[in-house]
Coordinates of C-alpha atoms in Angstrom, one line a residue:
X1 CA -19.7 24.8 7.9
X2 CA -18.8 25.3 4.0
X3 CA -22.5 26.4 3.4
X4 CA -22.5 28.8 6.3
X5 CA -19.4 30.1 4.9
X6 CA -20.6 30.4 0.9
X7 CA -23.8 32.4 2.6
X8 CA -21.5 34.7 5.1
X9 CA -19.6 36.0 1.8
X10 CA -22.3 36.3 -0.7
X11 CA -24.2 38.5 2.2
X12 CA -20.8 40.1 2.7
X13 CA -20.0 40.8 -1.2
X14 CA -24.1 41.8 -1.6
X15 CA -23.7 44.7 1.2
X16 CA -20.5 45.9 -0.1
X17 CA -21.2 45.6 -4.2
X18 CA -24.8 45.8 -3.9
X19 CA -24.9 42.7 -6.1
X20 CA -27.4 39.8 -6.8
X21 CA -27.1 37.6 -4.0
X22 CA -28.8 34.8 -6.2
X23 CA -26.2 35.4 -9.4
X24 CA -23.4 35.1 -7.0
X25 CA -24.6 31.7 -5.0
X26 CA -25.0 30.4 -8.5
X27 CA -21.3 31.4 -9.7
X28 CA -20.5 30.3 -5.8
X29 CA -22.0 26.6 -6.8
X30 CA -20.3 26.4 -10.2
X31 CA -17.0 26.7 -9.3
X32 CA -17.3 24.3 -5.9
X33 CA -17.8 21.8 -8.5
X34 CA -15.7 18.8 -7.3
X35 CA -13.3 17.4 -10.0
X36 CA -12.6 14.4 -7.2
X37 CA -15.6 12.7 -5.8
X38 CA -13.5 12.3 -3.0
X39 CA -12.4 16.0 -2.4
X40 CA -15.1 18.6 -0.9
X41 CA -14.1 21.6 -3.5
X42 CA -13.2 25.2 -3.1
X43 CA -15.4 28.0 -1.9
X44 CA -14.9 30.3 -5.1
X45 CA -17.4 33.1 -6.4
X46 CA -16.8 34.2 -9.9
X47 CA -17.1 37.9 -10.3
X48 CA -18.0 38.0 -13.6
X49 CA -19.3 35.4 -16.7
X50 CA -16.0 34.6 -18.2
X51 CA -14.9 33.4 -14.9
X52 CA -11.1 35.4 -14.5
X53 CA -12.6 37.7 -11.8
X54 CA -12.9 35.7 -8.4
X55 CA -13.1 35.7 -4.7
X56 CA -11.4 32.3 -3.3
X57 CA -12.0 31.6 0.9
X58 CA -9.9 28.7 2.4
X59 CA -9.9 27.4 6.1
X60 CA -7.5 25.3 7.4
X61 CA -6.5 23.8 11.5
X62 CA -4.5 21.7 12.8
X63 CA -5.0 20.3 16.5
X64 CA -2.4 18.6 18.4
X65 CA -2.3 15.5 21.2
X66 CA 0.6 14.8 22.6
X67 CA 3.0 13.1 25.0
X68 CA 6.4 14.4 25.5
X69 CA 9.7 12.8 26.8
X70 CA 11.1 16.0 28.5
X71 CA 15.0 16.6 29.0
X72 CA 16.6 16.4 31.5
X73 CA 15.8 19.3 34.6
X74 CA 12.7 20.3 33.1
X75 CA 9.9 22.0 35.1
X76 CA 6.3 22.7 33.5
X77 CA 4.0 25.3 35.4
X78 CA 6.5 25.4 37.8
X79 CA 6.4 21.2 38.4
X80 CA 9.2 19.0 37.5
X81 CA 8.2 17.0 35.0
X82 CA 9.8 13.1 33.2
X83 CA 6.8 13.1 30.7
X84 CA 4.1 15.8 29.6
X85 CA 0.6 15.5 28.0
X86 CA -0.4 18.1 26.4
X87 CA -2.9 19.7 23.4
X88 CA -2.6 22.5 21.5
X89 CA -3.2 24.2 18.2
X90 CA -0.2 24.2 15.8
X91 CA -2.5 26.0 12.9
X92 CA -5.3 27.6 12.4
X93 CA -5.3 30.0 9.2
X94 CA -8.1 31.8 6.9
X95 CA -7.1 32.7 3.1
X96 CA -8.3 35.3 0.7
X97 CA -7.3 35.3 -2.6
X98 CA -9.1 38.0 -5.2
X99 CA -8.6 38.1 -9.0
X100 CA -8.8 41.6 -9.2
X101 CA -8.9 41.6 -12.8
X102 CA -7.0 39.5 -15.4
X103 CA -3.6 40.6 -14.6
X104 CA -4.0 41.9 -11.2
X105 CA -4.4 39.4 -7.4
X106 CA -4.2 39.9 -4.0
X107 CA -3.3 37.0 -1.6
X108 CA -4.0 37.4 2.3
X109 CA -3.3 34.5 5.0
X110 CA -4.3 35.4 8.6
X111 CA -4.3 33.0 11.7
X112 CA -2.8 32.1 14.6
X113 CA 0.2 29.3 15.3
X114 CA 1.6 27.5 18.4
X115 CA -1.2 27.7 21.2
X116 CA -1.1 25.3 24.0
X117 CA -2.4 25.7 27.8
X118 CA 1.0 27.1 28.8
X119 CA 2.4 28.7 25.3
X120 CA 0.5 31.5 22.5
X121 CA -0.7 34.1 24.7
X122 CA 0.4 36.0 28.0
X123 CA 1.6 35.8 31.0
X124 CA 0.9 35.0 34.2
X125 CA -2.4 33.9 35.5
X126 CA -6.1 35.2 35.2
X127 CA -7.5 36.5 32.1
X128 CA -4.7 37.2 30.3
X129 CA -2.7 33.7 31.3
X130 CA -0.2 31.6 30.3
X131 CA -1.6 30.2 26.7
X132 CA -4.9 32.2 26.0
X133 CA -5.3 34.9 23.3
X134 CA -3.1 34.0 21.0
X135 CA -2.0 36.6 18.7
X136 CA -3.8 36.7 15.3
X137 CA -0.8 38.0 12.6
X138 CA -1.1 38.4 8.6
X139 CA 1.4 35.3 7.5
X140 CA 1.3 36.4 4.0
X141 CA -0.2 39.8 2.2
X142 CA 0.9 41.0 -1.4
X143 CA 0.1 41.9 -4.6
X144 CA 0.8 40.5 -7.7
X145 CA 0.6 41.1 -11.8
X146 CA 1.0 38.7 -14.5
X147 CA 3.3 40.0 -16.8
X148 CA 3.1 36.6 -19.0
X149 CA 0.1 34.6 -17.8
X150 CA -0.1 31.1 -17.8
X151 CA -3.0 31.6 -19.9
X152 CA -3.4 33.8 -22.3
X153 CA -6.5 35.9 -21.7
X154 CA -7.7 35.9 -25.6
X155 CA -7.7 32.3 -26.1
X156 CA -7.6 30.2 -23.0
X157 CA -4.5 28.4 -23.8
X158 CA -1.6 27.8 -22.2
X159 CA 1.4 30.2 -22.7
X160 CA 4.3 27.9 -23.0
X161 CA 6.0 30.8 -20.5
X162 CA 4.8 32.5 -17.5
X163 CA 5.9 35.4 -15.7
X164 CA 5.0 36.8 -12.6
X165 CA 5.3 39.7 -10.6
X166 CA 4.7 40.9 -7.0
X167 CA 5.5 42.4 -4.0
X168 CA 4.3 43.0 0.1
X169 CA 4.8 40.1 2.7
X170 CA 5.8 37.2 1.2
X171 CA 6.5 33.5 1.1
X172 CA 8.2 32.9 -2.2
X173 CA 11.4 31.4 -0.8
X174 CA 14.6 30.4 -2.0
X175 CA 16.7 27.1 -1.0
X176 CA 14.5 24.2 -1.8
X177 CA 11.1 23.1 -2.1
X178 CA 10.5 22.2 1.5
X179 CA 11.4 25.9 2.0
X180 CA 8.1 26.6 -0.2
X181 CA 6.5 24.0 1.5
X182 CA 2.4 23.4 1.8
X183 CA 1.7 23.2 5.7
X184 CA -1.7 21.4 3.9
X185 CA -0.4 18.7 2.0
X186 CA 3.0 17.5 4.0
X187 CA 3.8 14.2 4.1
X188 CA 4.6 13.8 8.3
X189 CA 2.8 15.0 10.9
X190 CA 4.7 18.4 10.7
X191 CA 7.8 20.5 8.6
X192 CA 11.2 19.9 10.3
X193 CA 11.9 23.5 11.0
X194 CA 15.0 23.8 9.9
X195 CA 13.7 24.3 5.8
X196 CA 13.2 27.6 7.3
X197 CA 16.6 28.9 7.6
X198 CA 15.7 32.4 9.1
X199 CA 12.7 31.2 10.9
X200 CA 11.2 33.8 13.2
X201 CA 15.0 35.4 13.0
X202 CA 15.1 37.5 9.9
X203 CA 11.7 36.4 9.3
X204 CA 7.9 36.8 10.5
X205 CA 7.3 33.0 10.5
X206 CA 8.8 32.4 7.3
X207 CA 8.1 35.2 5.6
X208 CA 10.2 38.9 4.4
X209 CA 9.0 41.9 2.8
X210 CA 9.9 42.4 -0.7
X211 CA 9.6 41.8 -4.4
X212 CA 9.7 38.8 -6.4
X213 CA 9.2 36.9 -9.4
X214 CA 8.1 33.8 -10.2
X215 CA 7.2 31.3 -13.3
X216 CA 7.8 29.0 -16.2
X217 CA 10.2 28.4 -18.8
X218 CA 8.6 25.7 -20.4
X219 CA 9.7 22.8 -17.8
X220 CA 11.8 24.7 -15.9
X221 CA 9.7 26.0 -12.5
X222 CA 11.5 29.6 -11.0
X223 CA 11.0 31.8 -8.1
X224 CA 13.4 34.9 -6.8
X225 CA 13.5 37.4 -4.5
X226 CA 14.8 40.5 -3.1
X227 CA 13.8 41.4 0.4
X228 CA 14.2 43.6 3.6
X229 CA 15.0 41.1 6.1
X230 CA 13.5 41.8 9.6
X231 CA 16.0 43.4 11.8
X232 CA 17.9 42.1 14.4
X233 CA 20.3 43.3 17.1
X234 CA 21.8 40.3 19.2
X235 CA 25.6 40.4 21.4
X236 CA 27.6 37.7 20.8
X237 CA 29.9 36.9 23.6
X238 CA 33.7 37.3 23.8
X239 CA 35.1 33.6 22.2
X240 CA 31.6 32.8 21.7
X241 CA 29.4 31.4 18.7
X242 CA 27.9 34.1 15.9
X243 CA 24.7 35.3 16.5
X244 CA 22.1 37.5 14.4
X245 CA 22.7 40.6 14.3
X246 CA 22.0 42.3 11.1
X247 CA 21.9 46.0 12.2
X248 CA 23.7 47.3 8.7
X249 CA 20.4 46.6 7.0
X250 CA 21.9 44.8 3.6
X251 CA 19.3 43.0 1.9
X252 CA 18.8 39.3 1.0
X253 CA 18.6 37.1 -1.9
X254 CA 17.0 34.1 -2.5
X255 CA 15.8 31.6 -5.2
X256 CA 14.9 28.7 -6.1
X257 CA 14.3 26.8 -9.5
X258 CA 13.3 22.9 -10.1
X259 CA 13.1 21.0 -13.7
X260 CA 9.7 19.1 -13.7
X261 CA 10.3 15.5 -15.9
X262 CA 6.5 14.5 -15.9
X263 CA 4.0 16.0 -14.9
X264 CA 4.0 19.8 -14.0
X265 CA 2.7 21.6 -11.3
X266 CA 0.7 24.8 -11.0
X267 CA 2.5 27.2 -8.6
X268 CA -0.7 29.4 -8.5
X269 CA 0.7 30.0 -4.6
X270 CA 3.7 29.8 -3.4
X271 CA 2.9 27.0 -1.5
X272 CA 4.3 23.5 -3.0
X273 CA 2.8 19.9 -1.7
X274 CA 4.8 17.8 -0.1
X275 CA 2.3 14.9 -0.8
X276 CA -0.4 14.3 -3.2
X277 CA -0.8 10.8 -2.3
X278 CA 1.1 9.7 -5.6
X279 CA -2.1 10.5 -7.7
X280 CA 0.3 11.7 -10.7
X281 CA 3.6 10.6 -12.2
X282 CA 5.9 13.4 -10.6
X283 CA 10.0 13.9 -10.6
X284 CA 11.4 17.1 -10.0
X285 CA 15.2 18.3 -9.3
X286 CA 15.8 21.6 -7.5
X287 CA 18.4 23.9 -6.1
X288 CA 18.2 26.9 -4.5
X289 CA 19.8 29.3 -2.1
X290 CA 19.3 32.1 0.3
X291 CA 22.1 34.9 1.1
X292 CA 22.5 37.9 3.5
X293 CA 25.5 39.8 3.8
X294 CA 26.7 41.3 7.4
X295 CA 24.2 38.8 8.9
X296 CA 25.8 37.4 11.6
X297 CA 27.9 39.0 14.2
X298 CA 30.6 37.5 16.4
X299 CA 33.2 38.8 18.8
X300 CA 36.8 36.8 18.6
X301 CA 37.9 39.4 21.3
X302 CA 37.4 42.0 24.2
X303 CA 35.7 45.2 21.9
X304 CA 36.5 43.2 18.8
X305 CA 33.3 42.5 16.6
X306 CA 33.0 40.9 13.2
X307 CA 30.0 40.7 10.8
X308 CA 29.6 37.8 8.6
X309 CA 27.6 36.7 5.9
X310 CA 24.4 34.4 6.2
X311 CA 24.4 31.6 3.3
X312 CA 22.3 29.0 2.9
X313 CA 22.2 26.5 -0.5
X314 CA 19.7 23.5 -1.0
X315 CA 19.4 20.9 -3.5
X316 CA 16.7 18.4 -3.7
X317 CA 14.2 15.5 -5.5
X318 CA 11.0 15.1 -5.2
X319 CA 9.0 12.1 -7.2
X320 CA 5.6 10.6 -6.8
X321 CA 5.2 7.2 -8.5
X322 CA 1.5 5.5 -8.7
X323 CA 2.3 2.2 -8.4
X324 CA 0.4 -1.0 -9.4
X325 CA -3.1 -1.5 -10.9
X326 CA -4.9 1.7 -11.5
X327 CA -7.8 0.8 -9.1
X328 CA -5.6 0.2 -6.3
X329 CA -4.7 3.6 -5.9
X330 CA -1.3 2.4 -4.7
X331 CA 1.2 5.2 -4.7
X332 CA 5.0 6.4 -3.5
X333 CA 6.1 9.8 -2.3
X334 CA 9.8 10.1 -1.8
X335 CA 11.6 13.6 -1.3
X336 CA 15.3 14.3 -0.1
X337 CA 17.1 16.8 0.2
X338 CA 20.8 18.5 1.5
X339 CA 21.2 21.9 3.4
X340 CA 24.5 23.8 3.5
X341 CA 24.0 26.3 6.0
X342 CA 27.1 29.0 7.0
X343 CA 26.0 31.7 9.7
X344 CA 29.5 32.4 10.8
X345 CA 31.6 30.5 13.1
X346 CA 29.9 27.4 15.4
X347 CA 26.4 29.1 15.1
X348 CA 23.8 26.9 16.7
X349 CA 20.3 27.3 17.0
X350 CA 17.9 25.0 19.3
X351 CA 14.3 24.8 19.4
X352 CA 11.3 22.8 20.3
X353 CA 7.4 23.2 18.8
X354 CA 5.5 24.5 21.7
X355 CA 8.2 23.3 23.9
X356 CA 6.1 23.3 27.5
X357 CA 9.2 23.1 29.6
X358 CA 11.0 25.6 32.2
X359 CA 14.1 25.3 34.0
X360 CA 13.8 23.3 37.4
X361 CA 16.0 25.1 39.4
X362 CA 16.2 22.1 42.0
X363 CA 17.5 19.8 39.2
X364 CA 20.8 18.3 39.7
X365 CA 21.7 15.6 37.4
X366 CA 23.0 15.9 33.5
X367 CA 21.9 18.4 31.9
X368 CA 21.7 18.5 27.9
X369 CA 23.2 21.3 25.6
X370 CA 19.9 22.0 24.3
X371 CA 18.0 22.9 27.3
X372 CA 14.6 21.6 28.9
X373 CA 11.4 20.9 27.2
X374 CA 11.1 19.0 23.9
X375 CA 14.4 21.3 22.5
X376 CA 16.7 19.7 20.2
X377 CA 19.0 21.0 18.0
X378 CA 17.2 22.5 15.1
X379 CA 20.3 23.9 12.8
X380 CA 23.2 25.8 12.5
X381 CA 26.3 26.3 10.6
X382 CA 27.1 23.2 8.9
X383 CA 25.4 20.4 6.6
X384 CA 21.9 19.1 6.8
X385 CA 20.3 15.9 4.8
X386 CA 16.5 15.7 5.0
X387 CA 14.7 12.7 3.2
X388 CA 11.0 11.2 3.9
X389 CA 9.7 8.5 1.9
X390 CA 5.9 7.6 2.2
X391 CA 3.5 4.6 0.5
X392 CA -0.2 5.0 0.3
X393 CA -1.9 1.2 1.1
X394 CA -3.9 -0.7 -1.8
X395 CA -7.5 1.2 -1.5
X396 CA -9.8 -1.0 0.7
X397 CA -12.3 2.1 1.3
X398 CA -14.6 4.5 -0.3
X399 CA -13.7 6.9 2.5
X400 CA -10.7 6.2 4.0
X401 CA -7.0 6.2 3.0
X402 CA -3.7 4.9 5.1
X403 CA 0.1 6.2 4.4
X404 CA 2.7 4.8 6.4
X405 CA 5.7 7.2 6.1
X406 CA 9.2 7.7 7.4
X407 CA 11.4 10.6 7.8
X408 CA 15.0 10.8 8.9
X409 CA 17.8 13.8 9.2
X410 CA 21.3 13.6 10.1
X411 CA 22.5 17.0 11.3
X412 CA 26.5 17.7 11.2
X413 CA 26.7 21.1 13.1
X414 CA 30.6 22.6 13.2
X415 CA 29.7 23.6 16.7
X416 CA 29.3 19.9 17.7
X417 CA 31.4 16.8 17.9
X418 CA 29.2 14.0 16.9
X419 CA 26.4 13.8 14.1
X420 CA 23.1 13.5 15.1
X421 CA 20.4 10.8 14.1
X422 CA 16.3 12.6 13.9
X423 CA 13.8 10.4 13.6
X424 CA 10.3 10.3 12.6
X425 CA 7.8 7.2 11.9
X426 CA 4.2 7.2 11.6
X427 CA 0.9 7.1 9.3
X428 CA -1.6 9.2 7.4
X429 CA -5.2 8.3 8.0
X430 CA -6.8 10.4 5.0
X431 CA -10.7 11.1 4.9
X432 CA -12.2 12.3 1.9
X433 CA -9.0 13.3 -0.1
X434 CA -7.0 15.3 1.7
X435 CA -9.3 17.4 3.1
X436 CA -9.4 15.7 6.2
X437 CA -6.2 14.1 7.9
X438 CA -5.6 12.2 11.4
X439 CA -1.4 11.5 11.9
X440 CA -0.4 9.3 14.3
X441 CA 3.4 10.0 14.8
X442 CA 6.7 8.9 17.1
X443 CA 9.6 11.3 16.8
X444 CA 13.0 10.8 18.4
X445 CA 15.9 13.1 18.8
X446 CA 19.1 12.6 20.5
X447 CA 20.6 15.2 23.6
X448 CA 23.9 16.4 23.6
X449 CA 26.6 16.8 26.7
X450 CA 27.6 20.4 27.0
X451 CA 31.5 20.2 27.7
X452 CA 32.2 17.0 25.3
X453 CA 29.4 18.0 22.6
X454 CA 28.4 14.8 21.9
X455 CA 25.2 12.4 22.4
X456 CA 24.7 11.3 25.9
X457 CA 20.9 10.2 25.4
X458 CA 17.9 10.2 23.5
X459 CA 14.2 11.6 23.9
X460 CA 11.0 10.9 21.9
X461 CA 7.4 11.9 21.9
X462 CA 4.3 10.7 20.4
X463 CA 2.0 13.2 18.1
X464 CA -2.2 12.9 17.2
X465 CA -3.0 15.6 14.7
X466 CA -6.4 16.7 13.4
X467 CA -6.5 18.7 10.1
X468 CA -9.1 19.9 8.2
X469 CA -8.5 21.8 4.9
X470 CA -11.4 23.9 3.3

């Protein structure tokens, strides 16, 4: 697959620059040089000899298996339904990243998210049905210049302070690092969904059109922003909780900033790993926040609206610790994290990833605050605290590496009466680096009563991902 794909751009790059197709396979073979015996590479063509004008391709999917305690009164295709098997594709994503010249890139991310046999694509049935032809979106497109490079483009060495520059559609969050998170190199089977605070609100799919900068001062690591939020128009009802509705059109904030103790990391991308299976000594402390003014809109009274403003902060840890005798390979990966969210009064959102369920209008039992389907509560306004801890096994293989992890949030939402306990258990099963990953994961998330607002019972469901990073 990676040779047909170094062959498809050099033929593409020859028809469109009319360059040597045998110069460029060579750069191409240069630069996939693998650093890690166990890591495939990088599909990079240097443009020119000095190597800081490039094309850089990367491929990455993620396929998913699962089985899926449904709440209570949920129907799928139209059947009621206790338990539901189901696959789908969570990710599937193509990046180009050019060096334009030695100040000047361009970063694209295209793909599709979230297709099952019943979610992704239309309605209905024939062909246009439920599930096919998922949409394929631009996740991220900008342009950046390095006003301070990391580099300086004389010498080669590193500048002690970097600046950066850019602007277009964008993922250089505020908040925390999770916010900024890799969706290549996490440490569970999946992202919680609520680092996102505006996810799919305010936001195509994390991201906002804007400016930002981002960069070094010496071993402090800072990004900021200043974006257009995506629009949005929702009626709250009278006495009811705040929903989004930021039709005055202010603009958001965000930033984030962590101090790097070890080792530091190359924010080339705004993308930052959640797990790098403890190969380097890393401990980072972060804070961050987001902010939206006239946000939110609620209405106390008949006629009587009021806008409110949409704040989020975050602060966090990250560390990875190699542990024992060098050879072993034995590492830990520990991150945690708090989330104050305020989106006006007893906002509550609920979601589920590729939630399969439909209302069963026969249903008559208990029914759970957040609705049919895998739902749960995802956030809202009040506190969140996020921690995963994971522990990659002595190495007993060439090929193969196992990491047991954990994750747990407890969730104290204003709008509810009693915390709530989210859990997630499972293990990494790492082929070649971490170009390759199978997770086997168990999840379990507890259901809420409706008039008392507080746990009546709890669901789970089981998770087999496929990834493969190019």
């Amino acid at each position: 697959m990676k040779k047909l794909l170094i062959i498809f751009s050099l033929l593409v790059l020859q028809s469109v620059n009319g360059q040597d197709t045998v110069s460029l396979k060579k750069h191409a073979e240069v630069a996939s040089t693998e650093k890690n015996p166990l890591d495939i590479g990088e599909l990079k063509i240097n443009l020119n000899s000095r190597g800081d004008q490039w094309l850089k391709f990367s491929i990455s999917s993620q396929i998913w298996l699962r089985s899926i305690e449904n709440n209570p009164g949920t129907a799928v295709n139209g059947v009621p339904q206790d338990q539901t098997y189901d696959a789908g594709i969570r990710r599937m994503r193509l990046i180009v990243q050019s060096q334009v010249t030695p100040f000047y890139s361009v970063f694209l991310q295209m793909g599709i998210n979230n297709q099952s046999f019943i979610s992704g694509g239309g309605t209905g049935t024939g062909n246009n049905g439920a599930g096919k032809k998922s949409p394929f979106f631009f996740h991220d497109a900008y342009n950046e210049f390095a006003v301070i490079p990391r580099n300086n483009f004389q010498t080669g060495k590193p500048n002690r302070y970097n600046l950066y520059l850019g602007a277009g559609l964008h993922s250089w969050n505020g908040v925390s690092r999770l916010t900024n998170a890799s969706t290549t190199k996490m440490l569970a089977g999946d992202l919680p969904v609520f680092n996102f605070p505006t996810i799919e609100i305010a936001d195509q799919f994390a991201r906002q059109l804007g400016i930002f900068v981002h960069g070094e001062l010496d071993r402090i690591n800072y990004r900021f922003s200043v974006n257009k939020p995506f629009a949005t128009s929702l009626k709250p009802t009278v006495g009811g909780p705040a929903v989004d509705n930021n039709q005055s059109g202010k603009l958001s904030y965000a930033g984030y900033a962590f101090y790097q103790f070890f080792n530091k990391e190359v924010t080339a991308t705004s993308f930052l790993p959640g797990n790098n299976l403890a190969r380097k000594k890393v401990l980072n402390l972060g804070a961050g926040f987001y902010t939206n003014k006239d946000a939110s809109q609620s209405q106390p009274s008949e006629n009587r609206f009021e806008s409110h403003d949409v704040s989020i902060l975050g602060a966090d840890v990250y560390t990875e610790l190699p542990l024992g005798a060098q050879n072993k390979e034995m590492g830990l990966t520990l991150y945690s994290v708090f989330y104050n969210y305020n989106y006006g009064p007893n906002y509550l959102r609920i979601s589920g990833l590729l939630n399969p369920g439909t209302v069963d209008p026969l249903f008559s039992g208990q029914k759970a605050l957040e609705g049919v389907g895998n739902n749960r509560v995802l956030m809202g306004t009040g506190n969140i605290w996020f921690s995963q801890v994971g522990f990659v096994l002595p190495k007993f293989s060439h090929v193969l590496k196992v990491q047991p992890f954990f994750n747990y949030a407890l969730k104290d939402m204003k709008a509810l009466r009693q915390n709530g306990n989210y859990y997630d258990i499972g293990a990494n099963f790492y082929l070649y680096g971490q170009n390759a990953r199978i997770v086997a994961q168990y999840s379990s998330r507890p259901l809420y009563n409706t008039a008392s607002g507080k746990v009546f019972d709890r669901k789970g469901e089981f998770l087999l991902s496929f990834q493969i990073v190019l």
